[in-house]
């Protein structure tokens, strides 16, 4: 079985068990001219934990909103996405990284997108739309093994 065939069989065998928001915060940092456009910068850190039939991914999303390079607000949310497989998996780190990029982060991103939009409204910021993420646009530089992405 080739690596891609093995990966596809792993993807087909794993189901989403749940997504939980485990930490969130928002702060308005400065004033903005609400008649002008705001810029949003998106950052992501991730980590995972592997057990025989489970993989948990922890994604820490940070959206920094600015205007003319001056900070206006920060919106942070950390989610845990839990996946299960009745068949188990081999724990191959490269396969886990690929699964995180192709499947896990795509399952969580819509929750974060909605969180940013509703939180920005609560911060009295004008509405803006975070675009869709397409396959391959998010590349996880490093995916920690069994550690929190909050560990600095």
PDB file of C-alpha atoms in Angstrom:
ATOM      1  CA  UNK A   1       0.000   0.000   0.000  1.00  0.00           C
ATOM      2  CA  UNK A   2       1.426   3.398  -1.001  1.00  0.00           C
ATOM      3  CA  UNK A   3       1.711   6.295   1.456  1.00  0.00           C
ATOM      4  CA  UNK A   4      -1.206   8.126  -0.208  1.00  0.00           C
ATOM      5  CA  UNK A   5      -3.374   4.976  -0.160  1.00  0.00           C
ATOM      6  CA  UNK A   6      -2.519   4.487   3.511  1.00  0.00           C
ATOM      7  CA  UNK A   7      -3.356   8.132   4.255  1.00  0.00           C
ATOM      8  CA  UNK A   8      -6.715   7.871   2.471  1.00  0.00           C
ATOM      9  CA  UNK A   9      -7.601   4.757   4.446  1.00  0.00           C
ATOM     10  CA  UNK A  10      -6.749   6.601   7.681  1.00  0.00           C
ATOM     11  CA  UNK A  11      -8.904   9.593   6.657  1.00  0.00           C
ATOM     12  CA  UNK A  12     -11.818   7.305   5.844  1.00  0.00           C
ATOM     13  CA  UNK A  13     -11.496   5.466   9.182  1.00  0.00           C
ATOM     14  CA  UNK A  14     -11.449   8.549  11.447  1.00  0.00           C
ATOM     15  CA  UNK A  15     -14.641  10.286  12.616  1.00  0.00           C
ATOM     16  CA  UNK A  16     -15.125  13.605  14.370  1.00  0.00           C
ATOM     17  CA  UNK A  17     -16.091  13.005  18.008  1.00  0.00           C
ATOM     18  CA  UNK A  18     -16.430  16.655  19.067  1.00  0.00           C
ATOM     19  CA  UNK A  19     -15.202  20.236  18.962  1.00  0.00           C
ATOM     20  CA  UNK A  20     -14.860  22.223  22.192  1.00  0.00           C
ATOM     21  CA  UNK A  21     -13.992  25.853  22.810  1.00  0.00           C
ATOM     22  CA  UNK A  22     -11.566  25.637  25.750  1.00  0.00           C
ATOM     23  CA  UNK A  23     -10.275  29.206  25.978  1.00  0.00           C
ATOM     24  CA  UNK A  24     -11.331  32.540  24.543  1.00  0.00           C
ATOM     25  CA  UNK A  25     -10.627  36.206  25.037  1.00  0.00           C
ATOM     26  CA  UNK A  26     -11.100  39.501  23.283  1.00  0.00           C
ATOM     27  CA  UNK A  27      -9.845  42.975  23.949  1.00  0.00           C
ATOM     28  CA  UNK A  28     -10.316  46.288  22.282  1.00  0.00           C
ATOM     29  CA  UNK A  29      -6.947  48.033  22.274  1.00  0.00           C
ATOM     30  CA  UNK A  30      -7.468  51.344  20.622  1.00  0.00           C
ATOM     31  CA  UNK A  31      -9.709  53.643  18.707  1.00  0.00           C
ATOM     32  CA  UNK A  32     -10.525  53.212  15.069  1.00  0.00           C
ATOM     33  CA  UNK A  33     -12.175  55.329  12.433  1.00  0.00           C
ATOM     34  CA  UNK A  34     -15.141  53.040  11.897  1.00  0.00           C
ATOM     35  CA  UNK A  35     -15.851  54.582   8.500  1.00  0.00           C
ATOM     36  CA  UNK A  36     -12.561  53.165   7.168  1.00  0.00           C
ATOM     37  CA  UNK A  37     -11.521  49.582   6.523  1.00  0.00           C
ATOM     38  CA  UNK A  38      -9.887  47.466   9.182  1.00  0.00           C
ATOM     39  CA  UNK A  39      -7.151  44.896   8.547  1.00  0.00           C
ATOM     40  CA  UNK A  40      -7.301  41.433  10.110  1.00  0.00           C
ATOM     41  CA  UNK A  41      -4.207  39.272  10.600  1.00  0.00           C
ATOM     42  CA  UNK A  42      -4.729  35.599  11.372  1.00  0.00           C
ATOM     43  CA  UNK A  43      -2.266  33.333  13.267  1.00  0.00           C
ATOM     44  CA  UNK A  44      -2.548  29.678  14.203  1.00  0.00           C
ATOM     45  CA  UNK A  45      -0.671  27.365  16.549  1.00  0.00           C
ATOM     46  CA  UNK A  46      -1.460  23.699  16.944  1.00  0.00           C
ATOM     47  CA  UNK A  47      -0.663  20.629  18.970  1.00  0.00           C
ATOM     48  CA  UNK A  48      -1.930  17.082  19.112  1.00  0.00           C
ATOM     49  CA  UNK A  49      -2.289  14.099  21.393  1.00  0.00           C
ATOM     50  CA  UNK A  50      -2.427  10.561  20.065  1.00  0.00           C
ATOM     51  CA  UNK A  51      -3.929   7.545  21.832  1.00  0.00           C
ATOM     52  CA  UNK A  52      -4.593   4.135  20.306  1.00  0.00           C
ATOM     53  CA  UNK A  53      -8.012   5.010  18.833  1.00  0.00           C
ATOM     54  CA  UNK A  54      -8.099   8.789  19.390  1.00  0.00           C
ATOM     55  CA  UNK A  55      -6.380  11.924  18.106  1.00  0.00           C
ATOM     56  CA  UNK A  56      -7.000  15.298  19.751  1.00  0.00           C
ATOM     57  CA  UNK A  57      -5.895  18.477  18.019  1.00  0.00           C
ATOM     58  CA  UNK A  58      -5.623  21.746  19.911  1.00  0.00           C
ATOM     59  CA  UNK A  59      -5.784  24.828  17.705  1.00  0.00           C
ATOM     60  CA  UNK A  60      -5.002  28.280  19.074  1.00  0.00           C
ATOM     61  CA  UNK A  61      -6.301  30.972  16.725  1.00  0.00           C
ATOM     62  CA  UNK A  62      -5.412  34.641  17.083  1.00  0.00           C
ATOM     63  CA  UNK A  63      -6.958  37.414  15.019  1.00  0.00           C
ATOM     64  CA  UNK A  64      -5.294  40.814  15.356  1.00  0.00           C
ATOM     65  CA  UNK A  65      -7.401  43.655  13.986  1.00  0.00           C
ATOM     66  CA  UNK A  66      -5.614  46.868  13.082  1.00  0.00           C
ATOM     67  CA  UNK A  67      -5.987  50.099  11.160  1.00  0.00           C
ATOM     68  CA  UNK A  68      -2.994  51.828   9.610  1.00  0.00           C
ATOM     69  CA  UNK A  69      -0.808  49.285  11.460  1.00  0.00           C
ATOM     70  CA  UNK A  70      -2.142  50.482  14.841  1.00  0.00           C
ATOM     71  CA  UNK A  71      -3.738  47.666  16.910  1.00  0.00           C
ATOM     72  CA  UNK A  72      -7.485  47.945  17.391  1.00  0.00           C
ATOM     73  CA  UNK A  73      -8.433  44.545  18.841  1.00  0.00           C
ATOM     74  CA  UNK A  74      -7.289  40.977  19.478  1.00  0.00           C
ATOM     75  CA  UNK A  75      -9.588  37.971  19.402  1.00  0.00           C
ATOM     76  CA  UNK A  76      -8.203  34.674  20.696  1.00  0.00           C
ATOM     77  CA  UNK A  77      -9.864  31.272  20.771  1.00  0.00           C
ATOM     78  CA  UNK A  78      -8.487  27.814  21.498  1.00  0.00           C
ATOM     79  CA  UNK A  79     -10.429  24.787  20.318  1.00  0.00           C
ATOM     80  CA  UNK A  80      -9.922  21.072  20.827  1.00  0.00           C
ATOM     81  CA  UNK A  81     -11.109  18.833  18.008  1.00  0.00           C
ATOM     82  CA  UNK A  82     -11.385  15.173  19.007  1.00  0.00           C
ATOM     83  CA  UNK A  83     -11.344  12.398  16.442  1.00  0.00           C
ATOM     84  CA  UNK A  84     -11.854   8.649  16.893  1.00  0.00           C
ATOM     85  CA  UNK A  85     -11.096   5.559  14.870  1.00  0.00           C
ATOM     86  CA  UNK A  86     -12.440   2.111  15.686  1.00  0.00           C
ATOM     87  CA  UNK A  87      -9.529   0.645  13.730  1.00  0.00           C
ATOM     88  CA  UNK A  88      -6.803   2.660  15.429  1.00  0.00           C
ATOM     89  CA  UNK A  89      -3.958   4.245  13.491  1.00  0.00           C
ATOM     90  CA  UNK A  90      -0.218   3.942  13.276  1.00  0.00           C
ATOM     91  CA  UNK A  91       0.621   7.333  14.838  1.00  0.00           C
ATOM     92  CA  UNK A  92       2.848   8.349  11.903  1.00  0.00           C
ATOM     93  CA  UNK A  93       3.732  11.997  12.647  1.00  0.00           C
ATOM     94  CA  UNK A  94       3.759  13.049   8.992  1.00  0.00           C
ATOM     95  CA  UNK A  95       0.336  11.481   8.492  1.00  0.00           C
ATOM     96  CA  UNK A  96      -0.954  13.267  11.610  1.00  0.00           C
ATOM     97  CA  UNK A  97       0.424  16.590  10.280  1.00  0.00           C
ATOM     98  CA  UNK A  98      -1.248  16.037   6.920  1.00  0.00           C
ATOM     99  CA  UNK A  99      -4.534  15.085   8.608  1.00  0.00           C
ATOM    100  CA  UNK A 100      -4.341  18.218  10.774  1.00  0.00           C
ATOM    101  CA  UNK A 101      -3.908  20.438   7.706  1.00  0.00           C
ATOM    102  CA  UNK A 102      -6.373  18.674   5.416  1.00  0.00           C
ATOM    103  CA  UNK A 103      -9.189  17.735   7.779  1.00  0.00           C
ATOM    104  CA  UNK A 104      -8.910  18.814  11.424  1.00  0.00           C
ATOM    105  CA  UNK A 105      -8.286  22.544  10.978  1.00  0.00           C
ATOM    106  CA  UNK A 106     -10.976  22.684   8.284  1.00  0.00           C
ATOM    107  CA  UNK A 107     -13.473  21.217  10.776  1.00  0.00           C
ATOM    108  CA  UNK A 108     -12.661  23.887  13.376  1.00  0.00           C
ATOM    109  CA  UNK A 109     -12.169  26.984  11.190  1.00  0.00           C
ATOM    110  CA  UNK A 110     -15.906  27.756  10.669  1.00  0.00           C
ATOM    111  CA  UNK A 111     -16.387  27.887  14.463  1.00  0.00           C
ATOM    112  CA  UNK A 112     -13.520  30.369  14.798  1.00  0.00           C
ATOM    113  CA  UNK A 113     -14.749  32.422  11.864  1.00  0.00           C
ATOM    114  CA  UNK A 114     -18.161  32.831  13.497  1.00  0.00           C
ATOM    115  CA  UNK A 115     -16.538  33.569  16.866  1.00  0.00           C
ATOM    116  CA  UNK A 116     -14.435  36.382  15.357  1.00  0.00           C
ATOM    117  CA  UNK A 117     -17.402  37.918  13.567  1.00  0.00           C
ATOM    118  CA  UNK A 118     -19.750  37.869  16.570  1.00  0.00           C
ATOM    119  CA  UNK A 119     -17.017  39.010  18.979  1.00  0.00           C
ATOM    120  CA  UNK A 120     -16.022  41.891  16.685  1.00  0.00           C
ATOM    121  CA  UNK A 121     -19.651  43.019  16.735  1.00  0.00           C
ATOM    122  CA  UNK A 122     -19.637  42.893  20.554  1.00  0.00           C
ATOM    123  CA  UNK A 123     -16.511  45.050  20.509  1.00  0.00           C
ATOM    124  CA  UNK A 124     -18.486  47.566  18.432  1.00  0.00           C
ATOM    125  CA  UNK A 125     -16.315  47.016  15.378  1.00  0.00           C
ATOM    126  CA  UNK A 126     -17.821  47.127  11.910  1.00  0.00           C
ATOM    127  CA  UNK A 127     -18.598  43.778  10.362  1.00  0.00           C
ATOM    128  CA  UNK A 128     -16.020  42.146   8.164  1.00  0.00           C
ATOM    129  CA  UNK A 129     -15.826  38.752   6.591  1.00  0.00           C
ATOM    130  CA  UNK A 130     -13.017  36.306   7.144  1.00  0.00           C
ATOM    131  CA  UNK A 131     -12.691  34.429   3.884  1.00  0.00           C
ATOM    132  CA  UNK A 132     -12.969  30.724   3.348  1.00  0.00           C
ATOM    133  CA  UNK A 133      -9.846  28.662   3.813  1.00  0.00           C
ATOM    134  CA  UNK A 134      -9.044  26.388   0.932  1.00  0.00           C
ATOM    135  CA  UNK A 135      -7.085  23.159   1.130  1.00  0.00           C
ATOM    136  CA  UNK A 136      -3.379  23.902   1.390  1.00  0.00           C
ATOM    137  CA  UNK A 137      -3.756  27.558   2.456  1.00  0.00           C
ATOM    138  CA  UNK A 138      -3.044  26.760   6.099  1.00  0.00           C
ATOM    139  CA  UNK A 139       0.326  25.151   6.546  1.00  0.00           C
ATOM    140  CA  UNK A 140       1.210  24.083  10.067  1.00  0.00           C
ATOM    141  CA  UNK A 141       4.914  24.826  10.488  1.00  0.00           C
ATOM    142  CA  UNK A 142       5.220  22.696  13.585  1.00  0.00           C
ATOM    143  CA  UNK A 143       2.684  20.528  15.259  1.00  0.00           C
ATOM    144  CA  UNK A 144       3.573  19.834  18.853  1.00  0.00           C
ATOM    145  CA  UNK A 145       3.293  16.283  20.130  1.00  0.00           C
ATOM    146  CA  UNK A 146       1.171  16.049  23.264  1.00  0.00           C
ATOM    147  CA  UNK A 147       1.821  19.658  24.306  1.00  0.00           C
ATOM    148  CA  UNK A 148      -0.396  22.703  24.432  1.00  0.00           C
ATOM    149  CA  UNK A 149       0.065  25.383  21.781  1.00  0.00           C
ATOM    150  CA  UNK A 150      -0.241  27.818  24.694  1.00  0.00           C
ATOM    151  CA  UNK A 151       3.171  26.695  25.919  1.00  0.00           C
ATOM    152  CA  UNK A 152       5.597  29.354  24.814  1.00  0.00           C
TER     153      UNK A 152
END
